[in-house]
PDB file of C-alpha atoms and ligand atoms in Angstrom:
ATOM      1  CA  MET A   1       9.240  -5.033  10.264  1.00  0.00           C
ATOM      2  CA  ASP A   2       9.249  -6.951   6.981  1.00  0.00           C
ATOM      3  CA  ILE A   3       6.698  -6.360   4.250  1.00  0.00           C
ATOM      4  CA  LEU A   4       4.552  -9.339   5.260  1.00  0.00           C
ATOM      5  CA  ALA A   5       4.280  -7.966   8.790  1.00  0.00           C
ATOM      6  CA  VAL A   6       3.325  -4.562   7.390  1.00  0.00           C
ATOM      7  CA  CYS A   7       0.613  -6.161   5.241  1.00  0.00           C
ATOM      8  CA  ARG A   8      -0.740  -8.089   8.203  1.00  0.00           C
ATOM      9  CA  LEU A   9      -1.281  -4.989  10.334  1.00  0.00           C
ATOM     10  CA  ALA A  10      -4.771  -4.494   8.869  1.00  0.00           C
ATOM     11  CA  PRO A  11      -6.874  -5.764   5.963  1.00  0.00           C
ATOM     12  CA  VAL A  12      -6.561  -2.451   4.111  1.00  0.00           C
ATOM     13  CA  ILE A  13      -3.588  -0.186   3.392  1.00  0.00           C
ATOM     14  CA  PRO A  14      -4.898   3.321   2.663  1.00  0.00           C
ATOM     15  CA  VAL A  15      -3.393   4.781  -0.513  1.00  0.00           C
ATOM     16  CA  LEU A  16      -3.005   8.492   0.203  1.00  0.00           C
ATOM     17  CA  VAL A  17      -2.527  11.396  -2.179  1.00  0.00           C
ATOM     18  CA  VAL A  18      -1.945  14.416   0.051  1.00  0.00           C
ATOM     19  CA  GLU A  19      -1.423  17.864  -1.400  1.00  0.00           C
ATOM     20  CA  ASP A  20      -1.346  19.850   1.817  1.00  0.00           C
ATOM     21  CA  VAL A  21       1.083  18.960   4.591  1.00  0.00           C
ATOM     22  CA  SER A  22      -1.197  20.564   7.176  1.00  0.00           C
ATOM     23  CA  VAL A  23      -3.662  17.663   6.859  1.00  0.00           C
ATOM     24  CA  ALA A  24      -0.985  14.998   7.372  1.00  0.00           C
ATOM     25  CA  ALA A  25      -1.193  14.858  11.159  1.00  0.00           C
ATOM     26  CA  PRO A  26      -4.991  14.748  11.536  1.00  0.00           C
ATOM     27  CA  LEU A  27      -5.285  12.314   8.632  1.00  0.00           C
ATOM     28  CA  ALA A  28      -2.737   9.865  10.061  1.00  0.00           C
ATOM     29  CA  LYS A  29      -4.360  10.085  13.488  1.00  0.00           C
ATOM     30  CA  ALA A  30      -7.830   9.558  12.013  1.00  0.00           C
ATOM     31  CA  LEU A  31      -6.800   6.467  10.060  1.00  0.00           C
ATOM     32  CA  ALA A  32      -4.821   4.965  12.940  1.00  0.00           C
ATOM     33  CA  ALA A  33      -7.721   5.629  15.322  1.00  0.00           C
ATOM     34  CA  GLY A  34      -9.925   3.587  13.009  1.00  0.00           C
ATOM     35  CA  GLY A  35      -7.455   0.699  13.147  1.00  0.00           C
ATOM     36  CA  LEU A  36      -5.551   1.144   9.892  1.00  0.00           C
ATOM     37  CA  LYS A  37      -1.924   1.167  10.981  1.00  0.00           C
ATOM     38  CA  ALA A  38      -0.035   0.817   7.692  1.00  0.00           C
ATOM     39  CA  LEU A  39      -0.324   3.988   5.619  1.00  0.00           C
ATOM     40  CA  GLU A  40       0.937   4.489   2.067  1.00  0.00           C
ATOM     41  CA  VAL A  41       1.739   8.087   1.186  1.00  0.00           C
ATOM     42  CA  THR A  42       2.158   8.295  -2.573  1.00  0.00           C
ATOM     43  CA  LEU A  43       5.002  10.410  -3.933  1.00  0.00           C
ATOM     44  CA  ARG A  44       2.607  12.087  -6.325  1.00  0.00           C
ATOM     45  CA  THR A  45       2.536  15.508  -4.743  1.00  0.00           C
ATOM     46  CA  PRO A  46       5.333  17.953  -3.953  1.00  0.00           C
ATOM     47  CA  ALA A  47       4.362  17.717  -0.285  1.00  0.00           C
ATOM     48  CA  ALA A  48       4.604  13.915  -0.044  1.00  0.00           C
ATOM     49  CA  LEU A  49       7.978  13.637   1.737  1.00  0.00           C
ATOM     50  CA  ASP A  50       6.983  16.297   4.266  1.00  0.00           C
ATOM     51  CA  VAL A  51       3.669  14.492   4.715  1.00  0.00           C
ATOM     52  CA  ILE A  52       5.540  11.290   5.567  1.00  0.00           C
ATOM     53  CA  ARG A  53       7.638  13.121   8.168  1.00  0.00           C
ATOM     54  CA  ALA A  54       4.590  14.816   9.667  1.00  0.00           C
ATOM     55  CA  MET A  55       2.612  11.572   9.889  1.00  0.00           C
ATOM     56  CA  ILE A  56       5.481   9.800  11.642  1.00  0.00           C
ATOM     57  CA  ASP A  57       5.592  12.588  14.231  1.00  0.00           C
ATOM     58  CA  ALA A  58       1.824  12.726  14.677  1.00  0.00           C
ATOM     59  CA  ALA A  59       0.947   9.039  14.762  1.00  0.00           C
ATOM     60  CA  PRO A  60       3.759   7.005  16.282  1.00  0.00           C
ATOM     61  CA  ASP A  61       1.597   3.876  16.286  1.00  0.00           C
ATOM     62  CA  ALA A  62       1.167   4.048  12.502  1.00  0.00           C
ATOM     63  CA  VAL A  63       3.648   2.457  10.113  1.00  0.00           C
ATOM     64  CA  VAL A  64       4.119   5.036   7.393  1.00  0.00           C
ATOM     65  CA  GLY A  65       5.338   3.969   3.968  1.00  0.00           C
ATOM     66  CA  ALA A  66       5.891   5.663   0.644  1.00  0.00           C
ATOM     67  CA  GLY A  67       4.088   4.741  -2.554  1.00  0.00           C
ATOM     68  CA  THR A  68       4.507   5.406  -6.251  1.00  0.00           C
ATOM     69  CA  LEU A  69       8.263   4.789  -6.009  1.00  0.00           C
ATOM     70  CA  ARG A  70       9.508   4.787  -9.585  1.00  0.00           C
ATOM     71  CA  THR A  71      13.218   5.626  -9.424  1.00  0.00           C
ATOM     72  CA  PRO A  72      16.179   4.809  -7.173  1.00  0.00           C
ATOM     73  CA  GLN A  73      16.112   8.436  -6.043  1.00  0.00           C
ATOM     74  CA  ASP A  74      12.475   7.998  -4.951  1.00  0.00           C
ATOM     75  CA  VAL A  75      13.592   5.058  -2.806  1.00  0.00           C
ATOM     76  CA  LYS A  76      16.408   7.089  -1.261  1.00  0.00           C
ATOM     77  CA  ASN A  77      14.125  10.055  -0.608  1.00  0.00           C
ATOM     78  CA  ALA A  78      11.448   7.859   0.961  1.00  0.00           C
ATOM     79  CA  HIS A  79      13.957   6.133   3.198  1.00  0.00           C
ATOM     80  CA  ALA A  80      15.527   9.441   4.233  1.00  0.00           C
ATOM     81  CA  ALA A  81      12.086  10.804   5.136  1.00  0.00           C
ATOM     82  CA  GLY A  82      11.566   7.868   7.478  1.00  0.00           C
ATOM     83  CA  ALA A  83       9.290   5.643   5.402  1.00  0.00           C
ATOM     84  CA  ARG A  84       9.281   2.112   6.789  1.00  0.00           C
ATOM     85  CA  PHE A  85       8.183   0.438   3.582  1.00  0.00           C
ATOM     86  CA  GLY A  86       7.964   1.266  -0.088  1.00  0.00           C
ATOM     87  CA  VAL A  87       5.327   0.530  -2.726  1.00  0.00           C
ATOM     88  CA  SER A  88       5.848   0.698  -6.471  1.00  0.00           C
ATOM     89  CA  PRO A  89       3.468   0.398  -9.404  1.00  0.00           C
ATOM     90  CA  GLY A  90       5.962  -1.961 -11.027  1.00  0.00           C
ATOM     91  CA  LEU A  91       9.014  -4.137 -10.672  1.00  0.00           C
ATOM     92  CA  SER A  92      12.420  -2.733 -11.569  1.00  0.00           C
ATOM     93  CA  ALA A  93      15.817  -4.235 -10.767  1.00  0.00           C
ATOM     94  CA  LYS A  94      17.366  -0.811 -10.148  1.00  0.00           C
ATOM     95  CA  LEU A  95      14.580   0.108  -7.736  1.00  0.00           C
ATOM     96  CA  LEU A  96      14.869  -3.160  -5.826  1.00  0.00           C
ATOM     97  CA  ASP A  97      18.680  -2.942  -5.718  1.00  0.00           C
ATOM     98  CA  THR A  98      18.443   0.504  -4.155  1.00  0.00           C
ATOM     99  CA  ALA A  99      15.801  -0.652  -1.673  1.00  0.00           C
ATOM    100  CA  ASP A 100      18.108  -3.520  -0.662  1.00  0.00           C
ATOM    101  CA  GLU A 101      21.008  -1.092  -0.263  1.00  0.00           C
ATOM    102  CA  VAL A 102      19.133   1.251   2.057  1.00  0.00           C
ATOM    103  CA  GLY A 103      17.149  -1.525   3.760  1.00  0.00           C
ATOM    104  CA  LEU A 104      13.656  -0.462   2.744  1.00  0.00           C
ATOM    105  CA  PRO A 105      11.122  -3.331   2.640  1.00  0.00           C
ATOM    106  CA  MET A 106       9.374  -3.202  -0.718  1.00  0.00           C
ATOM    107  CA  LEU A 107       5.964  -4.086  -2.091  1.00  0.00           C
ATOM    108  CA  PRO A 108       6.546  -3.926  -5.847  1.00  0.00           C
ATOM    109  CA  GLY A 109       3.712  -4.120  -8.317  1.00  0.00           C
ATOM    110  CA  VAL A 110       3.142  -6.956 -10.765  1.00  0.00           C
ATOM    111  CA  ALA A 111       0.447  -7.479 -13.360  1.00  0.00           C
ATOM    112  CA  THR A 112       1.414 -10.826 -14.900  1.00  0.00           C
ATOM    113  CA  PRO A 113       2.627 -14.252 -13.746  1.00  0.00           C
ATOM    114  CA  SER A 114       5.965 -13.590 -15.494  1.00  0.00           C
ATOM    115  CA  GLU A 115       6.511 -10.488 -13.374  1.00  0.00           C
ATOM    116  CA  ALA A 116       5.489 -12.366 -10.247  1.00  0.00           C
ATOM    117  CA  MET A 117       8.026 -15.077 -11.129  1.00  0.00           C
ATOM    118  CA  ALA A 118      10.741 -12.472 -11.690  1.00  0.00           C
ATOM    119  CA  ALA A 119       9.974 -11.042  -8.258  1.00  0.00           C
ATOM    120  CA  ALA A 120      10.100 -14.513  -6.722  1.00  0.00           C
ATOM    121  CA  GLU A 121      13.528 -15.051  -8.317  1.00  0.00           C
ATOM    122  CA  ARG A 122      14.707 -12.078  -6.263  1.00  0.00           C
ATOM    123  CA  GLY A 123      13.366 -13.666  -3.123  1.00  0.00           C
ATOM    124  CA  LEU A 124      10.212 -11.563  -2.874  1.00  0.00           C
ATOM    125  CA  SER A 125       7.052 -13.392  -1.920  1.00  0.00           C
ATOM    126  CA  VAL A 126       4.664 -10.536  -1.100  1.00  0.00           C
ATOM    127  CA  LEU A 127       3.663  -8.423  -4.098  1.00  0.00           C
ATOM    128  CA  LYS A 128       1.180  -5.771  -5.089  1.00  0.00           C
ATOM    129  CA  PHE A 129      -1.229  -6.858  -7.840  1.00  0.00           C
ATOM    130  CA  PHE A 130      -1.721  -3.706  -9.874  1.00  0.00           C
ATOM    131  CA  PRO A 131      -3.960  -2.357 -11.255  1.00  0.00           C
ATOM    132  CA  ALA A 132      -6.130  -5.058  -9.759  1.00  0.00           C
ATOM    133  CA  GLU A 133      -9.570  -4.429 -11.229  1.00  0.00           C
ATOM    134  CA  ALA A 134      -8.271  -3.533 -14.677  1.00  0.00           C
ATOM    135  CA  ASN A 135      -6.202  -6.737 -14.729  1.00  0.00           C
ATOM    136  CA  GLY A 136      -9.090  -9.090 -14.196  1.00  0.00           C
ATOM    137  CA  GLY A 137      -9.785  -8.474 -10.540  1.00  0.00           C
ATOM    138  CA  ALA A 138     -10.357 -11.194  -7.982  1.00  0.00           C
ATOM    139  CA  PRO A 139     -11.009 -13.918 -10.597  1.00  0.00           C
ATOM    140  CA  ALA A 140      -7.576 -13.306 -12.128  1.00  0.00           C
ATOM    141  CA  LEU A 141      -5.829 -13.441  -8.780  1.00  0.00           C
ATOM    142  CA  LYS A 142      -7.780 -16.560  -7.852  1.00  0.00           C
ATOM    143  CA  ALA A 143      -6.466 -18.211 -11.009  1.00  0.00           C
ATOM    144  CA  TRP A 144      -2.892 -17.389  -9.925  1.00  0.00           C
ATOM    145  CA  ALA A 145      -3.239 -19.062  -6.528  1.00  0.00           C
ATOM    146  CA  SER A 146      -2.450 -22.628  -7.504  1.00  0.00           C
ATOM    147  CA  PRO A 147       0.258 -22.132 -10.172  1.00  0.00           C
ATOM    148  CA  LEU A 148       1.912 -19.345  -8.159  1.00  0.00           C
ATOM    149  CA  LYS A 149       1.550 -21.074  -4.795  1.00  0.00           C
ATOM    150  CA  GLY A 150       3.616 -19.440  -2.082  1.00  0.00           C
ATOM    151  CA  LEU A 151       3.210 -15.903  -3.401  1.00  0.00           C
ATOM    152  CA  LEU A 152       0.958 -13.471  -1.541  1.00  0.00           C
ATOM    153  CA  PHE A 153      -0.622 -10.351  -2.982  1.00  0.00           C
ATOM    154  CA  CYS A 154      -1.942  -6.961  -2.002  1.00  0.00           C
ATOM    155  CA  PRO A 155      -4.332  -6.046  -4.825  1.00  0.00           C
ATOM    156  CA  THR A 156      -4.588  -2.320  -5.418  1.00  0.00           C
ATOM    157  CA  GLY A 157      -6.276  -0.186  -8.053  1.00  0.00           C
ATOM    158  CA  GLY A 158     -10.047  -0.152  -8.254  1.00  0.00           C
ATOM    159  CA  VAL A 159     -10.455  -1.902  -4.911  1.00  0.00           C
ATOM    160  CA  SER A 160     -13.295  -0.522  -2.812  1.00  0.00           C
ATOM    161  CA  LYS A 161     -15.578  -1.332   0.077  1.00  0.00           C
ATOM    162  CA  ALA A 162     -17.839  -3.087  -2.442  1.00  0.00           C
ATOM    163  CA  ASN A 163     -15.268  -5.583  -3.743  1.00  0.00           C
ATOM    164  CA  ALA A 164     -12.586  -5.760  -1.027  1.00  0.00           C
ATOM    165  CA  LEU A 165     -13.996  -8.964   0.425  1.00  0.00           C
ATOM    166  CA  ASP A 166     -13.879 -10.663  -2.993  1.00  0.00           C
ATOM    167  CA  TYR A 167     -10.111 -10.270  -2.753  1.00  0.00           C
ATOM    168  CA  LEU A 168      -9.679 -10.793   0.980  1.00  0.00           C
ATOM    169  CA  SER A 169     -11.422 -14.164   0.746  1.00  0.00           C
ATOM    170  CA  LEU A 170      -8.731 -15.493  -1.605  1.00  0.00           C
ATOM    171  CA  PRO A 171      -5.963 -17.642  -0.077  1.00  0.00           C
ATOM    172  CA  ASN A 172      -3.227 -15.658  -1.846  1.00  0.00           C
ATOM    173  CA  VAL A 173      -4.369 -12.221  -0.655  1.00  0.00           C
ATOM    174  CA  VAL A 174      -2.821 -10.825   2.524  1.00  0.00           C
ATOM    175  CA  CYS A 175      -4.421  -7.364   2.401  1.00  0.00           C
ATOM    176  CA  VAL A 176      -5.738  -4.854  -0.125  1.00  0.00           C
ATOM    177  CA  GLY A 177      -4.784  -1.277  -0.896  1.00  0.00           C
ATOM    178  CA  GLY A 178      -7.161   1.510  -1.764  1.00  0.00           C
ATOM    179  CA  SER A 179      -7.911   5.180  -1.646  1.00  0.00           C
ATOM    180  CA  TRP A 180     -11.550   4.880  -0.642  1.00  0.00           C
ATOM    181  CA  VAL A 181     -10.856   5.269   3.081  1.00  0.00           C
ATOM    182  CA  ALA A 182      -9.527   8.809   2.602  1.00  0.00           C
ATOM    183  CA  PRO A 183     -11.696  10.364  -0.099  1.00  0.00           C
ATOM    184  CA  GLY A 184     -10.862  13.815  -1.399  1.00  0.00           C
ATOM    185  CA  ASP A 185     -14.129  15.381  -0.250  1.00  0.00           C
ATOM    186  CA  LYS A 186     -13.640  14.280   3.351  1.00  0.00           C
ATOM    187  CA  LEU A 187     -10.000  15.413   3.244  1.00  0.00           C
ATOM    188  CA  ALA A 188     -10.995  18.817   1.882  1.00  0.00           C
ATOM    189  CA  ALA A 189     -13.696  19.182   4.516  1.00  0.00           C
ATOM    190  CA  GLY A 190     -11.403  18.076   7.340  1.00  0.00           C
ATOM    191  CA  ASP A 191     -13.938  15.386   8.208  1.00  0.00           C
ATOM    192  CA  TRP A 192     -11.572  13.379  10.397  1.00  0.00           C
ATOM    193  CA  ASP A 193     -14.376  11.595  12.245  1.00  0.00           C
ATOM    194  CA  GLY A 194     -15.786  10.530   8.890  1.00  0.00           C
ATOM    195  CA  ILE A 195     -12.381   9.178   7.866  1.00  0.00           C
ATOM    196  CA  THR A 196     -12.017   7.341  11.179  1.00  0.00           C
ATOM    197  CA  ALA A 197     -15.435   5.770  10.545  1.00  0.00           C
ATOM    198  CA  LEU A 198     -14.388   4.628   7.051  1.00  0.00           C
ATOM    199  CA  ALA A 199     -11.117   3.308   8.449  1.00  0.00           C
ATOM    200  CA  ALA A 200     -12.896   1.409  11.222  1.00  0.00           C
ATOM    201  CA  GLU A 201     -15.226  -0.176   8.693  1.00  0.00           C
ATOM    202  CA  ALA A 202     -12.240  -1.177   6.532  1.00  0.00           C
ATOM    203  CA  ALA A 203     -10.330  -2.516   9.534  1.00  0.00           C
ATOM    204  CA  GLN A 204     -13.232  -4.844  10.297  1.00  0.00           C
ATOM    205  CA  LEU A 205     -13.268  -6.418   6.819  1.00  0.00           C
ATOM    206  CA  LYS A 206     -12.731 -10.118   7.177  1.00  0.00           C
ATOM    207  CA  ALA A 207     -13.114 -12.955   4.782  1.00  0.00           C
ATOM    208  CA  ALA A 208     -15.986 -15.293   5.642  1.00  0.00           C
TER     209      ALA A 208
HETATM  210  C1  3PG B   1      -3.653   4.246  -7.135  1.00  0.00           C
HETATM  211  O1  3PG B   1      -3.185   3.984  -8.234  1.00  0.00           O
HETATM  212  O2  3PG B   1      -3.905   5.387  -6.779  1.00  0.00           O
HETATM  213  C2  3PG B   1      -3.869   3.142  -6.182  1.00  0.00           C
HETATM  214  O3  3PG B   1      -3.717   1.933  -6.811  1.00  0.00           O
HETATM  215  C3  3PG B   1      -5.207   3.257  -5.545  1.00  0.00           C
HETATM  216  O4  3PG B   1      -6.179   3.053  -6.473  1.00  0.00           O
HETATM  217  P1  3PG B   1      -7.695   3.378  -6.100  1.00  0.00           P
HETATM  218  O5  3PG B   1      -7.807   4.882  -6.090  1.00  0.00           O
HETATM  219  O6  3PG B   1      -8.466   2.751  -7.235  1.00  0.00           O
HETATM  220  O7  3PG B   1      -7.991   2.766  -4.779  1.00  0.00           O
END
């Protein structure tokens, strides 16, 4: 599955920061049950690689990826854990070279047209716009659509239920990423039904 296919699985990719591997299985099942099939597990906790493995086992219909990839070793670790795609806050030649070597589809982050053009030079046409709200939000991305025609974006960072449709209604947005579908309080409480409800709401988001 290439990165465009991953992004088209649902309008929202949950960005997950999971400290405790024991919640991985119920969390993945809860999100997938709500219709969110592409899951980004950030490598920001010591448990992250085990969380990826546990989610793959628990929710075979989910496509589990790894986020916050910053080094070639992160890419190798993510791939070895079974991640099917990788997400990075930025764009680095070393990172992308390693992803090509191991065959991990990547969604690298860009914040400027120059970075988007550098990504396009490498043959990438689907990119994360990060951090979306801090970089001008939907109006900024809208302004990129004509001069950067042919590039598609997954804005992430400050995206929420309240503004997701502002992005999803743009022609150059394929999906959005965000942490709001798996909030820390619901995770801590083990409120899996509540997370499924948030996921279902996010899965229904459609541009008018
Ligand atoms: C992040 O940096 O954690 C992701 O971009 C998600 O951001 P969010 O918590 O604002 O959705």
